[in-house]
Amino acid sequence: MLITAVAALALPPTGVLARAPATGSVPTPREDARADAWARATLARMSLEDKIALLHGRFLALVAPAQRPAGITVGAGYVAGNGGLGIPPQVATDASLGVSNLMDMRKGDVATVLPSGMAMAATWNPSLVREAGRMIGSQARAKGFNVMLAGGVNLVRDPRAGRNFEYLGEDPLLAGTLVAAQIEGIQSNAIIATIKHFALNNQETGRANASVELAETAMRESDLLAFQLGIEGGSPGAVMCAYNKIGGSYACENRFLLTDVLRRDWGYRGFVMSDWGAVHSTEALLAGLDQQQGEQLDKKRWLSTELLAGVKAGALPVAAVDTAARRVLRTMFVHGLVARPLATGPIDYQRDGAVSLRTAEEAIVLLKNEGDMLPFPATVKRIVVVGGHADIGVPAGGGSSQVTPVGGFAKVETVKDGAAAGFARKVWGGTPPLDALRRAFPTADVRFFDGSDPDAAAAAASNADVAVVFAEKFSTEAMDQPDLSLDGRQDALIDAVASANPRTVVVLETGNAVAMPWLAKTPAVVAAWYSGQRGGDAIAGVLAGSVNPSGRLPVTFPASTQQLPNPQLPGSGLPPPSKEDRATYGVNTNSPPFTIRYPEGADVGYRWFDRTAAAPLFAFGHGLSYASFRYDGLRVSGGRTATVAFRVTNTGSRTGADVPQVYATLPGKPRRLIGWSKPVLAPGESKVVRITADRRLLGTFDSTAHRWRIAHGPVGIEVARSATAPVLTGSAIIAEGTIKP
Ligand code: GLC
């Protein structure tokens, strides 16, 4: 069904024929020029009111059905179009894990749910993440959306932060590379993707009004570098500015972020939309904000009624309105929204489910496998499965990224306490692991115990060949976690089962790193994360051996919170928000204002552990395989940058993928990831891997000179299995140099 006929077949009045970009995501200079021409010509035909109409959007789910625009799919955002000028509406949906359906706003609507962002990061596979993005972008388009609020890339600084499950890990190169791939995939459907939340929104506590204090050098070498790589590689049509303050200034009116960094330094040509309820003034427009989204959640309609009044009173220049409107117009054109009208269409959920399955399979990290306990032999006769709702599905994270899976939720529990109460839901869905295990072991007796009676589960385990305990930990937007422990009394449950049967495997289904007090008792542990639509099948595949695990940790698993830069999560001791707080500080606040400091600076995650010589429980980059791999033949050359070549050989007895990682160490600095590869090798097969370092990773950001500075001198090179497991070492001399910011 065609919703809005926009692009005419004949040459439109602007004289520019609209067509979607051939490349799908990163426009060519010629496509850029055509977009500029169309935007200029269209703007010239617009009144002040027409222009301002592009700069604010409503959360349609909060609009009474009778007041909703006809024929528009209800989602997170809606910005009116202008048919007479050939401008389509901007119809936005969340988010990075699929087309979400918060509060069941589209009654009964389902979508294919991807594994979590953390899981996608654990694949270390940009082409797979790109395909996953293409799939969810195609479903968004087929449901009548042309903007996808997907591209979350805040670095995982604290393993207790509630939204880490949505993001892509702790390293700027890994996260930036993967978010670029995701954005490319999404935007290949003529839809705008939205890299978010810009910037330093690394925790939920105080997200709406805490101020992050961090030196520019530290920002540039960590969180900002992840955004910069994502923007360079994926060319997202939109950037979503975050709720929090940076240096006392809200992100959505922060000139340093939105103008100095994003436009002056990075040359970003898309537009900046706010987070929902993150705008606090009309002057935000002058700092670099272009669009207020979810305007009902703010105190005022800053970029509509307030802006019109401000321009008419001469308090705000119309030129600022033109700049913002032109950015929105140009972005819509260059990403194909003008050429390809909004329209709903069919979705092949079977085919799309296979994309989610492949992603889940590559995301699973085999953390421990003592005595090669996994994979289970096909002859295994008695399997006891315990806990984790493994009989009904797999868990997912809470908040705006939550997708109602194909087949619907198997179970929903509302969150009753804490900052996310009334907002978030605990949910389970997708293929149940228990069914998948029964299919994988058709001759075995597979019994399930829900874990509510540890003694009964332990007794059954003592009579089984093997036991599998599924352990969950809920994560959600709007709320951080108090510690690293599993929910409830799962640690005791695991201990009881593992004490009863030493051949016990633990399958972690968590949004974050977790503590494992029972680790010594369990010979095998698998991190399956929130594994999405076909998660049960992926987990069963790894346990049965039809899938050779190839996931690697995208985050460090600490041995204790005492090892963290902030042993106490910033703001965690503050009283919960009063009603006045919420009224005073606006929506989404969950505390009075406070300051967040990150002592690690740019040394996020494994870099902090390197700097403090702390031994993690499991290291960034760690992951085992059912095969084995040898690295040799290292060659390192220097000069302008470091170039590394080495050979990887599968010395095992089965095909598998490995993820050799290359780290660089500069004098006095912790190691940093400069590259990786994910070769799939048959037994005995070898491949030569070549890595060339992005020079910014070999330098430091000089905030005085306002440039990246690479010093002349030695750089240490490690080819490693993780951040703490170097295999080959070498070095090279790097030439001095500087790079623009
Ligand atoms: C939320 C989130 C953002 C989401 C938006 C729309 O509060 O912070 O990621 O895209 O609102 O739901």
GROMACS .gro file of C-alpha atoms and ligand atoms in nm, residues 59 75-77 93-95 100 102 105 148-150 152 163 166-167 194 196-197 201 204 207 240-243 273-277 293-294 297 399-401 423 477 588, ligand 1:
model
   53
   59PHE     CA    1   0.607   1.053   1.994
   75GLY     CA    2   0.619   0.453   1.623
   76ALA     CA    3   0.861   0.653   1.832
   77GLY     CA    4   0.874   0.963   1.615
   93THR     CA    5   1.110   0.359   1.493
   94ASP     CA    6   1.348   0.223   1.755
   95ALA     CA    7   1.609   0.060   1.745
  100SER     CA    8   1.055  -0.224   1.855
  102LEU     CA    9   0.715  -0.029   2.301
  105MET     CA   10   0.174   0.069   2.055
  148MET     CA   11   1.553   0.404   1.240
  149LEU     CA   12   1.678   0.517   1.581
  150ALA     CA   13   1.952   0.256   1.566
  152GLY     CA   14   2.387   0.299   1.981
  163ARG     CA   15   2.196  -0.010   2.853
  166GLU     CA   16   2.237  -0.232   2.349
  167TYR     CA   17   2.590  -0.110   2.283
  194THR     CA   18   2.080   0.740   1.390
  196LYS     CA   19   2.349   0.763   1.942
  197HIS     CA   20   2.366   0.885   2.223
  201ASN     CA   21   2.580   0.871   2.806
  204GLU     CA   22   2.152   0.537   3.327
  207ARG     CA   23   2.116   1.020   3.263
  240MET     CA   24   2.098   1.166   1.841
  241CYS     CA   25   2.230   1.391   2.115
  242ALA     CA   26   2.213   1.250   2.464
  243TYR     CA   27   2.026   1.345   2.781
  273MET     CA   28   1.795   1.509   1.657
  274SER     CA   29   1.740   1.518   2.031
  275ASP     CA   30   1.673   1.223   2.251
  276TRP     CA   31   1.314   1.208   2.370
  277GLY     CA   32   1.284   1.466   2.645
  293GLN     CA   33   1.207   1.478   1.883
  294GLY     CA   34   0.945   1.343   2.122
  297LEU     CA   35   0.825   1.489   2.675
  399GLY     CA   36   1.344  -0.019   2.733
  400SER     CA   37   1.309   0.150   2.395
  401SER     CA   38   1.514  -0.116   2.210
  423PHE     CA   39   0.869   0.190   3.210
  477GLU     CA   40   1.729   0.137   2.996
  588ASN     CA   41   1.374   1.040   3.244
  742GLC     C1   42   1.473   0.684   2.460
  742GLC     C2   43   1.615   0.648   2.429
  742GLC     C3   44   1.649   0.654   2.282
  742GLC     C4   45   1.527   0.617   2.200
  742GLC     C5   46   1.424   0.726   2.221
  742GLC     C6   47   1.293   0.696   2.146
  742GLC     O1   48   1.460   0.750   2.581
  742GLC     O2   49   1.718   0.711   2.504
  742GLC     O3   50   1.757   0.562   2.259
  742GLC     O4   51   1.562   0.607   2.062
  742GLC     O5   52   1.397   0.750   2.359
  742GLC     O6   53   1.230   0.586   2.204
   0.00000   0.00000   0.00000
